[in-house]
Amino acid sequence: MLKQRIIATLVIKNNIVVQSIGFKRYLPVGKPEIAVEALNDWGVDEIVIVDIDASKNNRVIDSNLVKRLSTFSQVPLCVGGGINKLEQIKELLRSGADKVCINQEFLFSHKFITEASRVFGVQCIVVSLDILKVDNEYFVYDYVKKEIVDKLDVLLKKAQELGAGEILLNSVNNDGMKCGYDMELIREACFLTSIPIIAQGGAKNANDMKEAIGIKDLSAVAAANFFHFTEHSVTTTKSYMKKEENLPIRLETHIKYEESSFDEDIRLKKKDDEILSSLIFEIHEKEVI
Amino acid sequence: MSKKIVIVDYDMGNTLSIVNALKKLGVDALVSNKKEDIENSLALILPGVGAFNEAMQNLKKYELIEILNETVRINNKPILGICLGMQIMADIGEEMGKTKGLGWISGNVKKIDIPNVRIPHVGWNSIEVLNDSILFKNIPSDTHFYFDHSYCYICDDKSKSSQTLYKDLITSSIQKDNIFATQFHPEKSQNMGLKLLRNFLNYVEEQSC
């Protein structure tokens, strides 16, 4: 059966990866090339790369950056940032992107989404919606103008109607807050639309992801900040999720952490000294393809 | 000048990913839509992302249909089709009205018609290997590959080299003599995808001796 995906999002500002907090503060993390390579090694299912300054500055995400990053990635890349012309999509797809992510332009021009999905195929077009919760209701938020646009259900249904292939659902309230995913938002969105949904915003550790993936209707969970701060973060997250509840995710890396256990913060516990000393004599040959 | 693997460029799809994947396997492929390059190729790769009718239109625009038919059906050069590249090998595609395909492996391409599943079929799904294909040598059933499509290939079981389950069965790869094709993206399926590409390259090497 189709597995649910664990996706890493790289938020790019000035060509470096940053940690985003509440869509307001940005702290530097490092070079995107290194992040992409590491995430690939750790068995991530897909990578989203977003240039958050592009729209503001009336430019599009740099296709040369995408070209460089695609040499490090053997998983699909979804790229976004200021995309508002068909030629830009064509250039980005030629530069190694598999899908494009459209946020601002969806708010301005519904026609663009329809044209883009007609020319490049529905499966290439991801519409990204930033969601703000106000008085227990969900609204789509414009992060450039810093204002509410319309209700979640109106724009979600619209996106599907216009030809979006997937929805990337960002919780503005939970972004960078390490409070877990907005489960109510995820359930509501899954109910309102029949296209695949990727949830993002608030992941603190593997437990939060496990909780969100527990919503069977959700196609994928994405996290930006979370994956940057632990070694093998994707692998340990997947291993935890498989161990705890045998969730339908893909775990095919050479290292699976099958015999490992986790502490309350879902960090790997040290193996017993006996096991560690027996490991000294194990040979693991690198696989040559 | 030694013969090369040629990735057919007809403005549909992500040729760079395939170039990168082959580079990782030590192969320097050529991206081209020139008749001479296709004629003199060692083998072909037919990528494709987008719509069926547009793909066929572009093949006509670049005058590739005849040379592809000659190279693949008459000169029997190995070819690997990927995603839409697999779909256009069908007789008819039903995306945006009925469009004639290359007709290499009998079948039709229709919208995925499985109740209660989200379309497109996107993400990692495991395949079941059928009919002993060289493409899946050392690749066990239950291996995951990356899919991203809304239309699927309907054909006889004998043409299928693997299938995948998305509440109901979907053809994940087809094969006939020198013609191979996958619905999924091996160039985007990490190590197992690279293994599949290596199997294709090994087959190509054997054929050229």
Short mmCIF file of C-alpha atoms in Angstrom, two decimals:
data_model
loop_
_atom_site.label_atom_id
_atom_site.label_comp_id
_atom_site.label_asym_id
_atom_site.label_seq_id
_atom_site.Cartn_x
_atom_site.Cartn_y
_atom_site.Cartn_z
CA MET A 1 0.00 0.00 0.00
CA LEU A 2 0.98 3.62 -0.47
CA LYS A 3 3.01 4.78 2.48
CA GLN A 4 2.64 8.09 4.26
CA ARG A 5 5.61 10.35 3.66
CA ILE A 6 8.08 12.02 5.99
CA ILE A 7 9.14 15.22 4.24
CA ALA A 8 11.88 17.67 5.15
CA THR A 9 11.37 21.34 4.32
CA LEU A 10 14.33 23.63 3.82
CA VAL A 11 13.44 27.27 4.38
CA ILE A 12 15.96 29.33 2.43
CA LYS A 13 16.81 32.95 3.08
CA ASN A 14 19.82 34.52 1.32
CA ASN A 15 20.88 31.10 -0.01
CA ILE A 16 21.21 29.52 3.42
CA VAL A 17 18.88 27.27 5.34
CA VAL A 18 17.17 29.03 8.24
CA GLN A 19 15.04 28.02 11.17
CA SER A 20 11.67 29.74 11.07
CA ILE A 21 9.75 30.76 14.18
CA GLY A 22 6.17 31.97 13.88
CA PHE A 23 6.89 33.30 10.37
CA LYS A 24 8.63 36.21 12.15
CA ARG A 25 12.09 35.20 13.32
CA TYR A 26 14.70 33.44 11.28
CA LEU A 27 17.87 31.87 12.68
CA PRO A 28 20.63 30.54 10.40
CA VAL A 29 21.22 26.79 10.18
CA GLY A 30 23.70 26.19 7.33
CA LYS A 31 24.35 25.35 3.69
CA PRO A 32 21.44 23.81 1.78
CA GLU A 33 23.74 21.40 -0.11
CA ILE A 34 24.81 19.76 3.15
CA ALA A 35 21.23 19.55 4.40
CA VAL A 36 20.04 17.90 1.18
CA GLU A 37 22.88 15.38 1.19
CA ALA A 38 22.36 14.44 4.84
CA LEU A 39 18.60 14.15 4.48
CA ASN A 40 19.07 11.83 1.50
CA ASP A 41 21.48 9.63 3.43
CA TRP A 42 18.99 9.44 6.27
CA GLY A 43 16.22 8.15 4.03
CA VAL A 44 13.89 11.16 3.80
CA ASP A 45 10.93 10.61 1.47
CA GLU A 46 10.87 13.99 -0.23
CA ILE A 47 12.38 17.46 0.16
CA VAL A 48 10.60 20.81 -0.10
CA ILE A 49 12.79 23.84 -0.75
CA VAL A 50 11.24 27.26 -0.27
CA ASP A 51 12.87 30.63 -0.82
CA ILE A 52 10.89 32.84 1.51
CA ASP A 53 12.34 36.13 0.30
CA ALA A 54 11.55 35.58 -3.36
CA SER A 55 7.94 36.83 -3.48
CA LYS A 56 8.68 39.87 -1.33
CA ASN A 57 11.49 40.90 -3.66
CA ASN A 58 9.61 40.15 -6.87
CA ARG A 59 11.94 37.43 -7.98
CA VAL A 60 11.74 33.63 -8.27
CA ILE A 61 13.72 30.93 -6.47
CA ASP A 62 17.15 30.59 -8.10
CA SER A 63 17.17 27.74 -10.63
CA ASN A 64 20.96 27.47 -10.30
CA LEU A 65 20.49 26.71 -6.61
CA VAL A 66 17.94 24.04 -7.56
CA LYS A 67 20.37 22.60 -10.14
CA ARG A 68 23.10 22.33 -7.49
CA LEU A 69 20.80 20.81 -4.90
CA SER A 70 19.36 18.27 -7.33
CA THR A 71 22.79 16.69 -7.76
CA PHE A 72 22.67 15.77 -4.07
CA SER A 73 19.17 14.39 -4.07
CA GLN A 74 17.79 11.04 -5.17
CA VAL A 75 14.36 11.81 -3.78
CA PRO A 76 11.81 14.19 -5.29
CA LEU A 77 12.31 17.91 -4.86
CA CYS A 78 9.42 20.33 -4.55
CA VAL A 79 10.59 23.93 -4.95
CA GLY A 80 8.88 27.22 -4.30
CA GLY A 81 9.41 30.93 -3.91
CA GLY A 82 7.94 33.68 -6.06
CA ILE A 83 6.65 31.43 -8.83
CA ASN A 84 4.15 33.31 -10.97
CA LYS A 85 5.01 32.54 -14.60
CA LEU A 86 4.82 29.35 -16.65
CA GLU A 87 8.36 29.87 -18.01
CA GLN A 88 9.68 29.86 -14.45
CA ILE A 89 8.06 26.48 -13.81
CA LYS A 90 9.53 25.13 -17.04
CA GLU A 91 13.01 26.36 -16.04
CA LEU A 92 12.75 24.94 -12.53
CA LEU A 93 11.61 21.54 -13.80
CA ARG A 94 14.51 21.50 -16.23
CA SER A 95 16.83 22.35 -13.33
CA GLY A 96 15.97 19.25 -11.33
CA ALA A 97 12.74 20.11 -9.56
CA ASP A 98 9.97 17.51 -9.70
CA LYS A 99 7.18 19.68 -8.41
CA VAL A 100 6.65 23.36 -7.78
CA CYS A 101 5.06 24.94 -4.76
CA ILE A 102 2.86 27.97 -5.28
CA ASN A 103 1.83 30.17 -2.36
CA GLN A 104 1.45 33.87 -3.12
CA GLU A 105 0.35 33.58 -6.74
CA PHE A 106 -2.55 31.31 -5.78
CA LEU A 107 -3.90 34.23 -3.72
CA PHE A 108 -3.68 36.62 -6.69
CA SER A 109 -4.44 34.57 -9.74
CA HIS A 110 -6.60 31.47 -9.79
CA LYS A 111 -6.09 31.28 -13.54
CA PHE A 112 -2.36 30.65 -13.05
CA ILE A 113 -2.95 27.43 -11.12
CA THR A 114 -5.27 26.10 -13.81
CA GLU A 115 -2.84 26.94 -16.59
CA ALA A 116 0.15 25.52 -14.75
CA SER A 117 -1.57 22.22 -14.03
CA ARG A 118 -2.81 21.98 -17.60
CA VAL A 119 0.66 22.54 -19.09
CA PHE A 120 2.83 20.67 -16.60
CA GLY A 121 0.37 18.17 -15.16
CA VAL A 122 -1.62 18.20 -11.93
CA GLN A 123 1.01 16.06 -10.22
CA CYS A 124 3.61 18.85 -10.54
CA ILE A 125 1.59 21.55 -8.81
CA VAL A 126 1.53 21.89 -5.03
CA VAL A 127 -0.45 24.76 -3.56
CA SER A 128 0.91 25.94 -0.24
CA LEU A 129 -1.53 27.48 2.23
CA ASP A 130 -0.49 29.27 5.42
CA ILE A 131 -3.24 28.84 7.98
CA LEU A 132 -3.96 31.15 10.88
CA LYS A 133 -6.35 30.13 13.63
CA VAL A 134 -8.42 33.03 14.93
CA ASP A 135 -11.18 32.50 17.50
CA ASN A 136 -11.27 28.77 16.81
CA GLU A 137 -11.73 29.24 13.09
CA TYR A 138 -9.17 28.59 10.36
CA PHE A 139 -8.25 31.17 7.76
CA VAL A 140 -5.75 31.34 4.91
CA TYR A 141 -3.10 33.96 5.72
CA ASP A 142 -1.01 36.11 3.35
CA TYR A 143 2.45 36.20 4.95
CA VAL A 144 3.69 39.07 2.75
CA LYS A 145 0.79 41.45 3.31
CA LYS A 146 0.36 40.03 6.82
CA GLU A 147 -3.38 39.76 6.51
CA ILE A 148 -6.14 37.17 6.40
CA VAL A 149 -7.41 36.31 2.93
CA ASP A 150 -10.40 34.00 3.32
CA LYS A 151 -11.74 30.98 5.18
CA LEU A 152 -9.87 27.67 4.94
CA ASP A 153 -12.75 25.71 3.42
CA VAL A 154 -13.34 28.25 0.65
CA LEU A 155 -9.73 28.36 -0.55
CA LEU A 156 -8.99 24.67 0.00
CA LYS A 157 -11.90 23.64 -2.22
CA LYS A 158 -10.89 26.32 -4.74
CA ALA A 159 -7.33 25.02 -4.95
CA GLN A 160 -8.56 21.52 -5.73
CA GLU A 161 -11.05 22.79 -8.28
CA LEU A 162 -8.37 24.81 -10.07
CA GLY A 163 -6.07 21.84 -10.51
CA ALA A 164 -3.72 21.62 -7.54
CA GLY A 165 -2.19 18.16 -7.22
CA GLU A 166 -1.35 18.43 -3.53
CA ILE A 167 -1.80 20.89 -0.67
CA LEU A 168 1.03 21.90 1.66
CA LEU A 169 -0.77 23.03 4.80
CA ASN A 170 1.30 25.28 7.10
CA SER A 171 0.10 26.16 10.54
CA VAL A 172 1.22 29.73 11.26
CA ASN A 173 0.30 29.43 14.95
CA ASN A 174 2.36 26.28 15.47
CA ASP A 175 5.35 27.21 13.27
CA GLY A 176 8.55 26.84 15.26
CA MET A 177 6.62 26.49 18.52
CA LYS A 178 7.48 22.83 19.16
CA CYS A 179 3.93 22.21 20.36
CA GLY A 180 3.04 19.44 17.95
CA TYR A 181 0.99 19.55 14.76
CA ASP A 182 -2.45 21.17 14.73
CA MET A 183 -4.40 17.91 14.62
CA GLU A 184 -7.78 19.59 14.33
CA LEU A 185 -6.60 21.57 11.30
CA ILE A 186 -5.30 18.39 9.66
CA ARG A 187 -8.58 16.53 10.23
CA GLU A 188 -10.64 19.41 8.91
CA ALA A 189 -8.51 19.80 5.79
CA CYS A 190 -8.61 16.05 5.06
CA PHE A 191 -12.37 16.16 5.34
CA LEU A 192 -12.73 19.18 3.02
CA THR A 193 -10.67 17.91 0.10
CA SER A 194 -9.89 14.68 -1.73
CA ILE A 195 -6.40 15.54 -2.96
CA PRO A 196 -3.25 14.60 -1.01
CA ILE A 197 -2.39 16.84 1.95
CA ILE A 198 1.01 17.50 3.52
CA ALA A 199 0.86 18.90 7.06
CA GLN A 200 3.55 21.21 8.40
CA GLY A 201 4.17 23.34 11.50
CA GLY A 202 4.98 22.53 15.12
CA ALA A 203 6.90 19.25 15.06
CA LYS A 204 9.03 18.92 18.18
CA ASN A 205 10.07 15.29 17.88
CA ALA A 206 9.17 11.93 16.37
CA ASN A 207 6.24 11.59 18.71
CA ASP A 208 4.50 14.58 17.14
CA MET A 209 5.02 13.08 13.71
CA LYS A 210 3.75 9.73 14.90
CA GLU A 211 0.60 11.42 16.15
CA ALA A 212 -0.03 13.22 12.86
CA ILE A 213 0.70 10.14 10.75
CA GLY A 214 -1.89 8.40 12.90
CA ILE A 215 -4.46 10.33 10.83
CA LYS A 216 -4.62 7.77 8.04
CA ASP A 217 -6.08 10.23 5.57
CA LEU A 218 -3.03 12.49 5.80
CA SER A 219 -0.60 11.87 2.94
CA ALA A 220 2.50 13.31 4.51
CA VAL A 221 4.03 15.20 7.42
CA ALA A 222 6.65 17.84 6.82
CA ALA A 223 9.01 19.52 9.22
CA ALA A 224 11.49 22.27 8.69
CA ASN A 225 13.28 22.99 11.93
CA PHE A 226 13.05 19.60 13.59
CA PHE A 227 15.31 17.63 11.25
CA HIS A 228 18.26 19.97 11.48
CA PHE A 229 19.22 19.45 15.05
CA THR A 230 19.72 15.74 15.53
CA GLU A 231 22.10 13.33 13.80
CA HIS A 232 20.21 10.75 11.69
CA SER A 233 17.00 12.55 12.59
CA VAL A 234 14.95 11.08 9.74
CA THR A 235 16.15 7.53 10.35
CA THR A 236 15.53 7.62 14.09
CA THR A 237 12.11 9.23 13.56
CA LYS A 238 11.06 6.49 11.15
CA SER A 239 12.48 3.77 13.34
CA TYR A 240 10.57 5.11 16.34
CA MET A 241 7.34 5.27 14.36
CA LYS A 242 7.73 1.71 13.10
CA LYS A 243 8.65 0.35 16.51
CA GLU A 244 5.88 2.06 18.42
CA GLU A 245 2.98 1.55 16.09
CA ASN A 246 4.22 -0.05 12.91
CA LEU A 247 2.93 2.91 10.94
CA PRO A 248 2.78 2.65 7.13
CA ILE A 249 6.00 4.48 6.34
CA ARG A 250 9.03 3.52 4.31
CA LEU A 251 12.14 2.50 6.21
CA GLU A 252 14.75 1.22 3.77
CA THR A 253 18.02 2.72 4.91
CA HIS A 254 20.91 0.39 5.63
CA ILE A 255 20.72 1.44 9.27
CA LYS A 256 17.27 0.81 10.71
CA TYR A 257 17.87 1.13 14.47
CA GLU A 258 15.83 -2.04 14.91
CA GLU A 259 17.57 -3.04 18.13
CA SER A 260 17.68 0.46 19.56
CA SER A 261 15.47 2.08 22.14
CA PHE A 262 14.47 5.67 22.75
CA ASP A 263 14.25 7.99 25.77
CA GLU A 264 11.33 10.30 26.69
CA ASP A 265 12.57 12.93 24.26
CA ILE A 266 12.67 10.31 21.55
CA ARG A 267 16.43 10.41 21.37
CA LEU A 268 18.41 7.22 20.87
CA LYS A 269 19.40 5.51 24.09
CA LYS A 270 22.95 4.21 24.38
CA LYS A 271 23.19 0.49 23.64
CA ASP A 272 24.47 -1.86 26.40
CA ASP A 273 28.25 -2.12 26.65
CA GLU A 274 28.05 -5.82 25.71
CA ILE A 275 26.28 -5.06 22.44
CA LEU A 276 28.67 -2.19 21.71
CA SER A 277 31.75 -4.36 22.15
CA SER A 278 30.34 -7.05 19.86
CA LEU A 279 29.75 -4.37 17.21
CA ILE A 280 33.48 -3.69 17.04
CA PHE A 281 33.89 -6.96 15.18
CA GLU A 282 31.08 -6.51 12.68
CA ILE A 283 31.96 -5.71 9.10
CA HIS A 284 29.50 -3.57 7.15
CA GLU A 285 30.49 -3.34 3.51
CA LYS A 286 29.44 -0.31 1.56
CA GLU A 287 26.96 -1.27 -1.12
CA VAL A 288 28.14 -0.55 -4.64
CA ILE A 289 25.41 -0.16 -7.22
CA MET B 1 33.05 8.24 -30.95
CA SER B 2 31.59 5.63 -28.62
CA LYS B 3 27.86 5.05 -28.54
CA LYS B 4 25.89 6.67 -25.77
CA ILE B 5 22.71 6.27 -23.80
CA VAL B 6 20.40 8.94 -25.17
CA ILE B 7 17.73 10.57 -23.06
CA VAL B 8 15.05 11.74 -25.48
CA ASP B 9 14.39 15.43 -25.00
CA TYR B 10 10.93 16.47 -26.14
CA ASP B 11 10.31 19.24 -23.61
CA MET B 12 8.42 17.00 -21.23
CA GLY B 13 10.01 16.34 -17.94
CA ASN B 14 12.93 16.28 -15.76
CA THR B 15 15.87 15.12 -17.87
CA LEU B 16 18.40 16.51 -15.38
CA SER B 17 17.41 14.04 -12.64
CA ILE B 18 17.97 11.15 -15.01
CA VAL B 19 21.34 12.58 -16.09
CA ASN B 20 22.33 12.91 -12.42
CA ALA B 21 21.23 9.37 -11.58
CA LEU B 22 23.16 7.90 -14.51
CA LYS B 23 26.19 9.97 -13.57
CA LYS B 24 26.08 8.39 -10.13
CA LEU B 25 26.25 5.04 -11.92
CA GLY B 26 29.27 6.20 -13.90
CA VAL B 27 27.42 6.76 -17.17
CA ASP B 28 27.59 9.95 -19.18
CA ALA B 29 24.26 10.16 -20.99
CA LEU B 30 23.34 12.48 -23.84
CA VAL B 31 20.14 14.55 -23.73
CA SER B 32 18.99 15.03 -27.32
CA ASN B 33 16.17 15.13 -29.82
CA LYS B 34 18.40 14.90 -32.90
CA LYS B 35 17.72 12.08 -35.34
CA GLU B 36 21.43 11.14 -35.67
CA ASP B 37 21.90 10.88 -31.92
CA ILE B 38 18.89 8.60 -31.53
CA GLU B 39 19.90 6.48 -34.53
CA ASN B 40 23.43 6.01 -33.21
CA SER B 41 22.53 5.52 -29.59
CA LEU B 42 23.46 2.55 -27.46
CA ALA B 43 20.02 2.67 -25.84
CA LEU B 44 17.25 5.19 -25.16
CA ILE B 45 15.53 6.57 -22.12
CA LEU B 46 12.13 8.15 -22.62
CA PRO B 47 11.23 10.45 -19.71
CA GLY B 48 7.95 12.27 -19.30
CA VAL B 49 6.05 14.44 -16.89
CA GLY B 50 2.82 16.17 -17.88
CA ALA B 51 -0.09 15.31 -20.14
CA PHE B 52 -0.43 12.49 -22.71
CA ASN B 53 -1.75 14.60 -25.55
CA GLU B 54 0.93 17.25 -25.07
CA ALA B 55 3.62 14.56 -25.06
CA MET B 56 2.42 13.12 -28.40
CA GLN B 57 2.12 16.64 -29.81
CA ASN B 58 5.71 17.39 -28.84
CA LEU B 59 6.98 14.12 -30.31
CA LYS B 60 5.30 15.12 -33.57
CA LYS B 61 6.67 18.66 -33.31
CA TYR B 62 10.24 17.37 -32.99
CA GLU B 63 9.59 14.74 -35.69
CA LEU B 64 10.59 11.94 -33.36
CA ILE B 65 7.88 9.33 -33.88
CA GLU B 66 9.35 7.77 -37.02
CA ILE B 67 12.92 7.62 -35.75
CA LEU B 68 11.77 6.19 -32.42
CA ASN B 69 9.73 3.51 -34.16
CA GLU B 70 12.69 2.61 -36.36
CA THR B 71 15.23 2.56 -33.53
CA VAL B 72 13.03 0.64 -31.10
CA ARG B 73 10.75 -1.60 -33.21
CA ILE B 74 13.04 -2.32 -36.16
CA ASN B 75 16.57 -1.97 -34.83
CA ASN B 76 15.52 -3.35 -31.43
CA LYS B 77 17.62 -0.97 -29.35
CA PRO B 78 16.82 -1.15 -25.62
CA ILE B 79 14.55 1.58 -24.33
CA LEU B 80 13.40 2.51 -20.81
CA GLY B 81 10.29 4.67 -20.51
CA ILE B 82 9.58 6.52 -17.26
CA CYS B 83 6.20 7.75 -15.99
CA LEU B 84 4.52 9.57 -18.91
CA GLY B 85 7.26 8.02 -21.06
CA MET B 86 5.73 4.64 -20.18
CA GLN B 87 2.16 5.84 -20.74
CA ILE B 88 2.75 7.07 -24.29
CA MET B 89 3.80 3.54 -25.27
CA ALA B 90 0.10 2.63 -25.12
CA ASP B 91 -2.38 2.48 -28.01
CA ILE B 92 -4.64 5.24 -26.70
CA GLY B 93 -4.47 7.81 -23.90
CA GLU B 94 -7.67 9.24 -22.51
CA GLU B 95 -6.35 12.43 -20.89
CA MET B 96 -8.17 15.45 -22.39
CA GLY B 97 -9.99 13.40 -25.02
CA LYS B 98 -8.62 10.35 -26.87
CA THR B 99 -5.06 10.59 -28.18
CA LYS B 100 -3.18 7.97 -30.14
CA GLY B 101 0.04 6.81 -28.45
CA LEU B 102 3.07 5.00 -29.85
CA GLY B 103 1.25 1.65 -29.64
CA TRP B 104 4.32 -0.36 -28.66
CA ILE B 105 2.75 -2.37 -25.83
CA SER B 106 -0.95 -2.97 -26.26
CA GLY B 107 -3.04 -1.12 -23.72
CA ASN B 108 -4.91 2.05 -22.85
CA VAL B 109 -4.15 4.87 -20.44
CA LYS B 110 -7.07 5.93 -18.29
CA LYS B 111 -7.63 8.01 -15.18
CA ILE B 112 -7.10 6.00 -11.99
CA ASP B 113 -10.60 4.81 -11.18
CA ILE B 114 -10.30 3.44 -7.65
CA PRO B 115 -12.93 4.54 -5.12
CA ASN B 116 -11.92 6.28 -1.89
CA VAL B 117 -8.31 6.99 -2.75
CA ARG B 118 -6.67 10.39 -3.18
CA ILE B 119 -5.56 11.33 -6.67
CA PRO B 120 -2.79 11.79 -7.75
CA HIS B 121 -1.27 8.52 -6.51
CA VAL B 122 1.75 10.22 -4.97
CA GLY B 123 4.46 8.91 -2.68
CA TRP B 124 6.34 5.70 -2.01
CA ASN B 125 4.51 2.47 -2.78
CA SER B 126 5.78 -1.09 -2.76
CA ILE B 127 5.74 -3.18 -5.91
CA GLU B 128 5.11 -6.86 -6.55
CA VAL B 129 7.46 -8.28 -9.17
CA LEU B 130 5.74 -10.36 -11.89
CA ASN B 131 6.96 -12.29 -14.87
CA ASP B 132 10.67 -12.43 -13.99
CA SER B 133 12.10 -9.21 -15.41
CA ILE B 134 15.80 -8.30 -15.74
CA LEU B 135 14.82 -4.88 -14.45
CA PHE B 136 14.11 -6.31 -11.01
CA LYS B 137 17.18 -8.50 -10.58
CA ASN B 138 18.17 -8.31 -6.88
CA ILE B 139 15.15 -6.12 -6.22
CA PRO B 140 12.71 -8.04 -4.04
CA SER B 141 8.95 -7.64 -4.07
CA ASP B 142 7.89 -5.13 -1.43
CA THR B 143 10.59 -2.66 -2.45
CA HIS B 144 9.33 0.92 -2.53
CA PHE B 145 9.51 3.27 -5.48
CA TYR B 146 8.27 6.85 -5.91
CA PHE B 147 5.01 7.32 -7.82
CA ASP B 148 3.30 10.56 -8.85
CA HIS B 149 0.50 10.12 -11.39
CA SER B 150 -3.24 10.43 -11.94
CA TYR B 151 -3.51 8.15 -14.99
CA CYS B 152 -2.60 4.48 -15.25
CA TYR B 153 -1.77 1.86 -17.89
CA ILE B 154 -4.44 -0.81 -18.45
CA CYS B 155 -3.03 -3.87 -20.25
CA ASP B 156 -2.80 -7.67 -20.27
CA ASP B 157 -1.04 -9.33 -17.37
CA LYS B 158 1.57 -10.78 -19.71
CA SER B 159 2.88 -7.27 -20.46
CA LYS B 160 3.28 -6.37 -16.78
CA SER B 161 6.62 -6.78 -15.04
CA SER B 162 5.32 -5.43 -11.74
CA GLN B 163 2.20 -4.07 -10.11
CA THR B 164 1.43 -1.98 -7.05
CA LEU B 165 -1.51 -1.86 -4.67
CA TYR B 166 -3.42 1.38 -4.03
CA LYS B 167 -6.57 -0.17 -2.57
CA ASP B 168 -6.71 -1.85 -6.00
CA LEU B 169 -3.95 -2.96 -8.38
CA ILE B 170 -2.14 -0.49 -10.63
CA THR B 171 0.38 -1.46 -13.33
CA SER B 172 3.75 -0.23 -12.09
CA SER B 173 5.95 -1.46 -14.93
CA ILE B 174 5.63 -3.11 -18.34
CA GLN B 175 7.93 -4.99 -20.64
CA LYS B 176 8.09 -6.48 -24.13
CA ASP B 177 11.35 -7.74 -25.65
CA ASN B 178 13.69 -4.72 -25.74
CA ILE B 179 11.08 -2.31 -24.41
CA PHE B 180 10.97 -1.59 -20.67
CA ALA B 181 8.98 1.03 -18.82
CA THR B 182 8.15 2.07 -15.27
CA GLN B 183 5.24 4.14 -14.00
CA PHE B 184 7.37 5.11 -10.99
CA HIS B 185 10.50 7.27 -11.03
CA PRO B 186 13.64 5.14 -10.54
CA GLU B 187 15.77 8.29 -10.77
CA LYS B 188 13.97 9.55 -7.68
CA SER B 189 13.76 6.32 -5.73
CA GLN B 190 17.11 6.37 -3.93
CA ASN B 191 19.22 3.21 -3.91
CA MET B 192 16.62 0.79 -5.20
CA GLY B 193 15.92 3.11 -8.10
CA LEU B 194 19.62 3.24 -8.88
CA LYS B 195 19.73 -0.58 -8.74
CA LEU B 196 16.93 -0.77 -11.28
CA LEU B 197 18.77 1.64 -13.56
CA ARG B 198 21.93 -0.44 -13.11
CA ASN B 199 19.98 -3.54 -14.17
CA PHE B 200 18.87 -1.71 -17.32
CA LEU B 201 22.44 -0.58 -18.02
CA ASN B 202 23.73 -4.14 -17.56
CA TYR B 203 21.12 -5.38 -20.04
CA VAL B 204 22.17 -2.67 -22.51
CA GLU B 205 25.81 -3.74 -22.18
CA GLU B 206 24.94 -7.39 -22.80
CA GLN B 207 22.92 -6.51 -25.90
CA SER B 208 25.70 -4.41 -27.39
CA CYS B 209 28.24 -7.27 -27.36
#
